[in-house]
Coordinates of C-alpha atoms in Angstrom, one line a residue:
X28 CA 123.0 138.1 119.2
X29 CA 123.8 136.1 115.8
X30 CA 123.6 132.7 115.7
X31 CA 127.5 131.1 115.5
X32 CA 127.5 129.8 111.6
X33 CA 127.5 125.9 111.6
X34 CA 131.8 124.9 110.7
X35 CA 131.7 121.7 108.5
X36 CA 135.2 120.2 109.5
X37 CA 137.7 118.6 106.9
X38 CA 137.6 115.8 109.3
X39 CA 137.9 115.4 113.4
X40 CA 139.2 112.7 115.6
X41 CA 136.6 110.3 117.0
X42 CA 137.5 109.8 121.1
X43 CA 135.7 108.9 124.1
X44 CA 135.5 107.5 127.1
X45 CA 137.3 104.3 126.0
X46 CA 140.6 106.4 125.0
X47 CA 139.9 108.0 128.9
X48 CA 139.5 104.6 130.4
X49 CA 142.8 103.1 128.6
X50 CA 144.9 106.2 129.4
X51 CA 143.8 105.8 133.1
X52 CA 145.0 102.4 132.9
X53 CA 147.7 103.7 131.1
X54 CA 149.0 105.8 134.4
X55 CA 148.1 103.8 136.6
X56 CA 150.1 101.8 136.2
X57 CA 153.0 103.7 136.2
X58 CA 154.6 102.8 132.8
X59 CA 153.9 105.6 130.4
X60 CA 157.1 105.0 128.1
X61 CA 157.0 102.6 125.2
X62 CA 155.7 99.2 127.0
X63 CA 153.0 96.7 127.1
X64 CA 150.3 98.9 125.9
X65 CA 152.5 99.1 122.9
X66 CA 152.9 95.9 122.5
X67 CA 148.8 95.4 122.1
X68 CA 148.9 98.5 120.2
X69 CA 151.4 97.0 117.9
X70 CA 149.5 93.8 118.2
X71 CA 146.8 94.5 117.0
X72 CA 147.5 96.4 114.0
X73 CA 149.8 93.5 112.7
X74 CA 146.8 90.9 113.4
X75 CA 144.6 93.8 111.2
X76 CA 146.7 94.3 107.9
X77 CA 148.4 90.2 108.1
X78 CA 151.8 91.3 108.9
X79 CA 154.2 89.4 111.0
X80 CA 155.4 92.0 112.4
X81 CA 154.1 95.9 113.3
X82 CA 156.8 98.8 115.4
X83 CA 155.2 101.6 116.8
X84 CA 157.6 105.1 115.6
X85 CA 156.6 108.4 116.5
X86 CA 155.0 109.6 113.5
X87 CA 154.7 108.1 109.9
X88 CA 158.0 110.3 108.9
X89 CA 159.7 108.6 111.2
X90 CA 158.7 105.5 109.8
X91 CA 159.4 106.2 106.4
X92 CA 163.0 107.5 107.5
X93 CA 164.2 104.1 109.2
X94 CA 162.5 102.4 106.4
X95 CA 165.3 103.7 104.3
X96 CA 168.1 103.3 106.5
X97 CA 167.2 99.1 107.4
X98 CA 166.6 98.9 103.6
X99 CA 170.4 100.3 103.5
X100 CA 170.1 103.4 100.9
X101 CA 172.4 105.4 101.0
X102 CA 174.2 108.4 98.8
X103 CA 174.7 107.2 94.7
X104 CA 171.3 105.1 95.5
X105 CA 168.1 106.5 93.4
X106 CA 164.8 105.9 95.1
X107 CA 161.6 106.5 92.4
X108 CA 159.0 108.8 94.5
X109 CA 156.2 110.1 93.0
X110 CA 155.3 113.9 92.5
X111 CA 151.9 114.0 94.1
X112 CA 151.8 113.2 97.8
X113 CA 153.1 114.7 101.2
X114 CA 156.3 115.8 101.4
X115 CA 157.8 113.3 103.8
X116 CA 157.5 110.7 101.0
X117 CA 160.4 112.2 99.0
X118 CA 162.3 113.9 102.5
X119 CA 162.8 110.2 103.9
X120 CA 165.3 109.5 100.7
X121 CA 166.7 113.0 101.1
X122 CA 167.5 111.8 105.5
X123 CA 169.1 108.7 104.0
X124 CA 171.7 111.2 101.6
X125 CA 169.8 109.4 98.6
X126 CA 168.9 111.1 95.3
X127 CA 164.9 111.6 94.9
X128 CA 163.7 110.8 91.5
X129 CA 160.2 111.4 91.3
X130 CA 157.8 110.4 88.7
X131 CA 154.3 111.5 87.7
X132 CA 150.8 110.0 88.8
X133 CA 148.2 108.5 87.0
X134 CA 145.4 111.5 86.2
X135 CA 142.2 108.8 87.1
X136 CA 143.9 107.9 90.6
X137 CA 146.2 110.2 91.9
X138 CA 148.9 107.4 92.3
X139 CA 152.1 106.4 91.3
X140 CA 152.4 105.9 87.3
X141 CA 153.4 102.4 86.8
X142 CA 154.6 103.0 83.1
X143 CA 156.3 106.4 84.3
X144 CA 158.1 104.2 86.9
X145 CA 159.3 102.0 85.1
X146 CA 160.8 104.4 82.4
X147 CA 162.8 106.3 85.1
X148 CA 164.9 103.3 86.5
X149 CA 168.5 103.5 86.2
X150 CA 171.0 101.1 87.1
X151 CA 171.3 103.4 90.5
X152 CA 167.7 102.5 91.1
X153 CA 167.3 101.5 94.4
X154 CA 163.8 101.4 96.0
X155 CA 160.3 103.0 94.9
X156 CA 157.7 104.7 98.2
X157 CA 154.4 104.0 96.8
X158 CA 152.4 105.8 97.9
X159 CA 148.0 104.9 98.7
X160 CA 147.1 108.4 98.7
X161 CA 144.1 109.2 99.8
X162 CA 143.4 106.1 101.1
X163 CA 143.3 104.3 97.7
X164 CA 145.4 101.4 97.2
X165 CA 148.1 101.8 94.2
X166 CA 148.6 99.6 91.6
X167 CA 150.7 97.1 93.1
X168 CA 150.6 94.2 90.8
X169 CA 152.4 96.0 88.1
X170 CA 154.4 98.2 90.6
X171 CA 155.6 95.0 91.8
X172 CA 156.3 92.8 88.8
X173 CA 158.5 96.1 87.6
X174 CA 160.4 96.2 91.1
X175 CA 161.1 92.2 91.2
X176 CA 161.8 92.7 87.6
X177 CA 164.8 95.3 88.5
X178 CA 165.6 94.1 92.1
X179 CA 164.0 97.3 93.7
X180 CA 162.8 97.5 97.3
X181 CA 159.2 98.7 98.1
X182 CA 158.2 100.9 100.3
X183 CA 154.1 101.3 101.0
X184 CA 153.8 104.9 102.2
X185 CA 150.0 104.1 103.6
X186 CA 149.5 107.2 105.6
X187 CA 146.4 107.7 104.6
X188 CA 145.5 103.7 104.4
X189 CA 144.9 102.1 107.6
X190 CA 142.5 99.4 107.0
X191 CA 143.1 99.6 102.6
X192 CA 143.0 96.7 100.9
X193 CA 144.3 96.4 97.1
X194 CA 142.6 93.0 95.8
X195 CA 141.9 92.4 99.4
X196 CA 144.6 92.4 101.1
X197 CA 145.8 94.8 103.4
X198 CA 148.4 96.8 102.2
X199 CA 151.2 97.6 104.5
X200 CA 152.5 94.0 104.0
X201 CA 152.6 93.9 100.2
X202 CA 155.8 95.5 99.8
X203 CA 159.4 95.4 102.2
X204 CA 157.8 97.5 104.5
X205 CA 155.1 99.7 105.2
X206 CA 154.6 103.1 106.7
X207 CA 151.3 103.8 108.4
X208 CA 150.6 107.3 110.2
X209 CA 148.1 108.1 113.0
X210 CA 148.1 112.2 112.6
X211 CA 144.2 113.7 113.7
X212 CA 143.3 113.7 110.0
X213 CA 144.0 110.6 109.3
X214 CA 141.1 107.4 109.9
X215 CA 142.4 106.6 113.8
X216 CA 144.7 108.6 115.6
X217 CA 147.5 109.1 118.5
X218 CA 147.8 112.5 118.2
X219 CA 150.9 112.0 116.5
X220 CA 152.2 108.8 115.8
X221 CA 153.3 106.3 113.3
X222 CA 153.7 102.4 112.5
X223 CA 156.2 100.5 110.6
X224 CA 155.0 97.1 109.3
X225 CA 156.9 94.2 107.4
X226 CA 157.3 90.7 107.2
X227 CA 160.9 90.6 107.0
X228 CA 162.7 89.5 110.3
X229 CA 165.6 91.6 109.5
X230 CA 163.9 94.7 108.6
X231 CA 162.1 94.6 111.8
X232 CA 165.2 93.9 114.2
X233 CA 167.0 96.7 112.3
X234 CA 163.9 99.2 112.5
X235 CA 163.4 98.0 116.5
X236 CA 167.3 99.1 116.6
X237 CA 166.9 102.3 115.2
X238 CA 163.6 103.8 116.9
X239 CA 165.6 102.8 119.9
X240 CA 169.0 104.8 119.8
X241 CA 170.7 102.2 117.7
X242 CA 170.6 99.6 120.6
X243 CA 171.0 95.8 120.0
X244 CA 170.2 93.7 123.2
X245 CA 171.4 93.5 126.9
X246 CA 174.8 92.0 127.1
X247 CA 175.3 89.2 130.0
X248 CA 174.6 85.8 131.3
X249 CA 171.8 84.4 129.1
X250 CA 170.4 82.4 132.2
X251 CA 169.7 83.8 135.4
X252 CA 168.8 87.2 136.7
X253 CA 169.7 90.3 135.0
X254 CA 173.0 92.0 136.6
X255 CA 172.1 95.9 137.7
X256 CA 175.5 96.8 136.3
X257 CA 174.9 96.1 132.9
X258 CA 174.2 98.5 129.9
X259 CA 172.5 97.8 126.8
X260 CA 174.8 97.6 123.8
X261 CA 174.6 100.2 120.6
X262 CA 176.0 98.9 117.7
X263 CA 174.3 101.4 115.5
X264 CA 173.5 105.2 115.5
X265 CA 169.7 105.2 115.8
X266 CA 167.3 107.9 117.3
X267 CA 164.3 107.6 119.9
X268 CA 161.1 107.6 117.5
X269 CA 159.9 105.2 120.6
X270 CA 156.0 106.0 120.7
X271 CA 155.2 106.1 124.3
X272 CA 152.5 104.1 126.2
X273 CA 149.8 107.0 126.5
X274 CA 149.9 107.6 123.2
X275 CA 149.5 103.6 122.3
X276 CA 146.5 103.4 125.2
X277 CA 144.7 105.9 122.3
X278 CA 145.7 103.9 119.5
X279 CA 144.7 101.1 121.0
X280 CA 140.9 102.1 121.5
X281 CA 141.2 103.2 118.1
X282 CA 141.7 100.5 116.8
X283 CA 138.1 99.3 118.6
X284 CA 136.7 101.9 116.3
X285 CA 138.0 101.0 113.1
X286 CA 136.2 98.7 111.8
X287 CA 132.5 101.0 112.1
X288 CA 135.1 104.2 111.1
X289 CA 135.9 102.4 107.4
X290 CA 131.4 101.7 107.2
X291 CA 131.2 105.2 108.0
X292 CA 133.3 106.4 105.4
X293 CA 132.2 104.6 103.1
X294 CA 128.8 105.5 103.4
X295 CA 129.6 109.2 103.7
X296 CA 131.7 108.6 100.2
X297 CA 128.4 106.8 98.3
X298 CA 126.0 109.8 99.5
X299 CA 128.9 112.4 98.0
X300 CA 128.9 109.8 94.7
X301 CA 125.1 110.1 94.0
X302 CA 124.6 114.0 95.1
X303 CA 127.8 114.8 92.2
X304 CA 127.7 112.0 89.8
X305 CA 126.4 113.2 86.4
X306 CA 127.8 117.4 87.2
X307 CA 130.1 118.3 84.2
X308 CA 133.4 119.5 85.3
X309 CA 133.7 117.3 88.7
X310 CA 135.5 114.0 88.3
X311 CA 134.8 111.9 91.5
X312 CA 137.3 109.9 93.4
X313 CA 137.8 106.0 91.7
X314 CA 137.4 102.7 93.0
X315 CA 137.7 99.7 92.0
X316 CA 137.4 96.1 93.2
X317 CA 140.9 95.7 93.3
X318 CA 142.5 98.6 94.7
X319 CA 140.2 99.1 97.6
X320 CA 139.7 102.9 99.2
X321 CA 139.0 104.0 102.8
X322 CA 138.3 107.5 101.8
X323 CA 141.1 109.1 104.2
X324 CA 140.3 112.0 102.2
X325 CA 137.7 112.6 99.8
X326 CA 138.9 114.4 96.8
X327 CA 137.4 115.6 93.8
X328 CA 139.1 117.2 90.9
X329 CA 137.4 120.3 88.8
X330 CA 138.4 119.9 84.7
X331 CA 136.4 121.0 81.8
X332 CA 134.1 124.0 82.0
X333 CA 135.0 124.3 86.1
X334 CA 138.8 123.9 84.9
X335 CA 140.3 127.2 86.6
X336 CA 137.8 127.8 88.4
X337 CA 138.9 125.7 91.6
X338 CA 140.4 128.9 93.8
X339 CA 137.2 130.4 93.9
X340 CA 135.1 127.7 94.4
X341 CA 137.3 126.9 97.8
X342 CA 136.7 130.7 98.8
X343 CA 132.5 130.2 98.4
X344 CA 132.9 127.7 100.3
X345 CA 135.2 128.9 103.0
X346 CA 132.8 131.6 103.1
X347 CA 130.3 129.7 104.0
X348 CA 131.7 127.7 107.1
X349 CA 133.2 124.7 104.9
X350 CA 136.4 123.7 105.6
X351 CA 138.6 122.4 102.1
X352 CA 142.1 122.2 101.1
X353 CA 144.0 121.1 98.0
X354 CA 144.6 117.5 97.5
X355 CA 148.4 117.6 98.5
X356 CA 151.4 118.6 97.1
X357 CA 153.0 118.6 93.6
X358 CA 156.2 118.2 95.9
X359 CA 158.5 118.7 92.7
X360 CA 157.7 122.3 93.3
X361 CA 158.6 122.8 96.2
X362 CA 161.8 125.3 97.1
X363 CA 163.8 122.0 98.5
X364 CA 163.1 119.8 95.4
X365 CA 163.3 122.6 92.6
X366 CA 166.8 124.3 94.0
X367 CA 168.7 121.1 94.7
X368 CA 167.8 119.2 91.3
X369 CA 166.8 122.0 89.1
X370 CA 162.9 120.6 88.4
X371 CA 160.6 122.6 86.2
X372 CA 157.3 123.2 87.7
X373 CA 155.4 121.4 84.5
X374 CA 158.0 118.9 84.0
X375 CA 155.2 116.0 85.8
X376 CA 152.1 118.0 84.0
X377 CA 149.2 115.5 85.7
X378 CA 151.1 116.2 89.3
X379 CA 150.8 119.7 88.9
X380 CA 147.1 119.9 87.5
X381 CA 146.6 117.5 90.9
X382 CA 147.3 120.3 92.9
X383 CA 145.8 123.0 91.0
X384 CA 142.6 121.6 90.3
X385 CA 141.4 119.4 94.0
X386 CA 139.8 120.2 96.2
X387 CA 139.3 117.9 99.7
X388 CA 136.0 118.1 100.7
X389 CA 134.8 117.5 104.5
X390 CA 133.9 114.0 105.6
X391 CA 133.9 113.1 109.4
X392 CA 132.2 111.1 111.8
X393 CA 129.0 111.9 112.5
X394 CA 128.4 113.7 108.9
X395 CA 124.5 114.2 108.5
X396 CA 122.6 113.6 105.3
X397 CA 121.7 117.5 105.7
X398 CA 125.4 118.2 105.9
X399 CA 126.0 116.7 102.8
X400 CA 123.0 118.6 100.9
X401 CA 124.6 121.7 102.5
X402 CA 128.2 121.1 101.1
X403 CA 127.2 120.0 97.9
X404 CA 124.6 123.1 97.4
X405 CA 127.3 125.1 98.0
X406 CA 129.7 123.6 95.9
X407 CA 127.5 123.6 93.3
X408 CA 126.5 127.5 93.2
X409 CA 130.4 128.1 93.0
X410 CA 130.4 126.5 89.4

């Protein structure tokens, strides 16, 4: 009988019996809704990325969508997205009835363009989603002298940046408010799940209104028992995007992992430097001091002589048990985006190289030295 070929994993989830123990807890004691394991959960990712204030959502979408409703867009209102990253970035503006513009992303990082930004505001120029894709921080020095500049809200889409720092400080809390998502692929996980962060009062009652059917408070006596008669109040349409305790109980021994998940990384990332560093054709994800990178994904782009060549090199691979996938979307090109506003595939050039020419390559926990040799020996004989 053949021995089952080895599968090298774009990445996998890192539980055990801590999750087990917490969820037990979890049911035990009865309260599996959103609650007080929640509230640590919550708790504990504002105390990691300095944030005053941290609401747990259902998944990073959801997030991003009542990030643009507190922040008040609305139809007529332009919000500056740019053209490489998931597609939830730009679909939050479109939930809010506002008009995507997109711009393109820098070639060395993959992130939002400051100078292409700053050419596309209008005077309908609302807010910009920036986006740390990948798990490296953007520019947000310029990106926010350009948005104070024009009185434009920020949103930080960090999906793929739990734990990021851009010239060390978390990000999350750098703009009006943060997204943060907790899918399997990303760093830690809930399964699904999400996290809205912000140091703006208001923008967290609002966002704490809306995850929770638009309610505002308990009306009644402000002293003395609660009466069993009365309702909460709901001043505002909202939606449940309420994360419930279970899920937080696995975020919350997550979060115990983090720290030795970000080393991990890391390391993994160096090995992949010094195995490809110096091969013409493979330009290697940057960092920097100041924008700091977690390595949600490790992505590497093919140019030069491998230009082209990038379909085939994901099939030798494929073939050979390794899991890859492009590094996300041009999401300009996408049926939605090209129908409604008429966008040329090649109108943002470096977004759609992005996607033509990346390739995600695995890094997980528990990635061996051999592993690495393996993947890159591979890679390499599909050149």
């Amino acid at each position: 009988m053949a021995e089952d070929k080895k599968i090298f994993p774009i990445t996998k989830p890192v539980l055990d019996k801590k999750e087990v123990e917490l969820v037990e807890k979890c049911l035990n004691s009865g309260w599996v809704t959103q609650g007080p394991m929640t509230q640590k959960f919550e708790q504990a990712v504002a105390k990691r990325h300095q944030v005053e204030y941290a609401l747990a959502v259902t998944s990073c979408t959801a997030a991003l969508h009542l990030s643009t409703l507190a922040l008040g867009l609305k139809p007529g209102d332009e919000v500056i997205v740019p053209a490489f990253t998931w597609i939830t970035s730009a679909n939050c503006v479109e939930y809010a009835g506002a008009k995507v513009v997109f711009v393109d992303v820098k070639e060395d990082t993959f992130n939002l363009d400051p100078k292409d930004f700053e050419a596309k505001i209008t005077p309908c120029t609302r807010a910009v989603v920036v986006v740390h894709l990948f798990g490296l921080a953007a520019e947000m020095k310029e990106i926010l002298e350009i948005a104070n500049r024009y009185s434009i809200k920020v949103i930080e889409d960090c999906a793929c940046a739990i734990g990021t720092t851009y010239n060390k400080k978390p990000v999350g809390g750098l703009g009006n408010i943060g997204c943060f998502s907790f899918h399997p692929r990303k760093v830690i996980t809930t399964g699904e799940g999400g996290m809205i962060t912000t140091n703006d009062p208001e923008l967290a009652r609002k966002t704490g209104s809306l995850r929770n059917h638009g309610a505002s408070g308990n009306p009644g006596p402000k002293e003395g028992p609660a009466k069993p008669y009365i309702m909460g109040e709901f001043d505002n349409l909202g939606f449940n995007y309420r994360l419930s305790d279970i899920q937080a109980a696995v975020g919350l021994a997550q979060m115990d992992k983090l720290e030795n998940l970000l080393d991990e990384r890391a390391s993994i990332a160096m090995k992949y430097m010094n195995l490809l560093s110096g091969l013409d054709g493979i330009i290697l994800p940057p960092y920097s001091g100041i924008c700091g990178h977690t390595y949600q994904s490790y992505v590497i782009r093919l140019a030069g002589k491998n230009k082209g060549k990038r379909n085939k090199v994901m099939e030798i691979l494929a073939e050979n048990g390794i899991q890859t996938r492009p590094g996300t979307h041009a999401v300009h090109r996408l049926g939605y985006y090209t129908k409604k506003y008429g966008i040329k595939p090649n109108d943002f050039p470096v977004a759609c190289n992005s996607e033509d020419s990346t390739i995600t390559l695995p890094i997980y926990h528990g990635m061996t030295q051999e592993d690495q040799d393996y993947i890159t020996e591979i890679l390499k004989r599909g050149l």
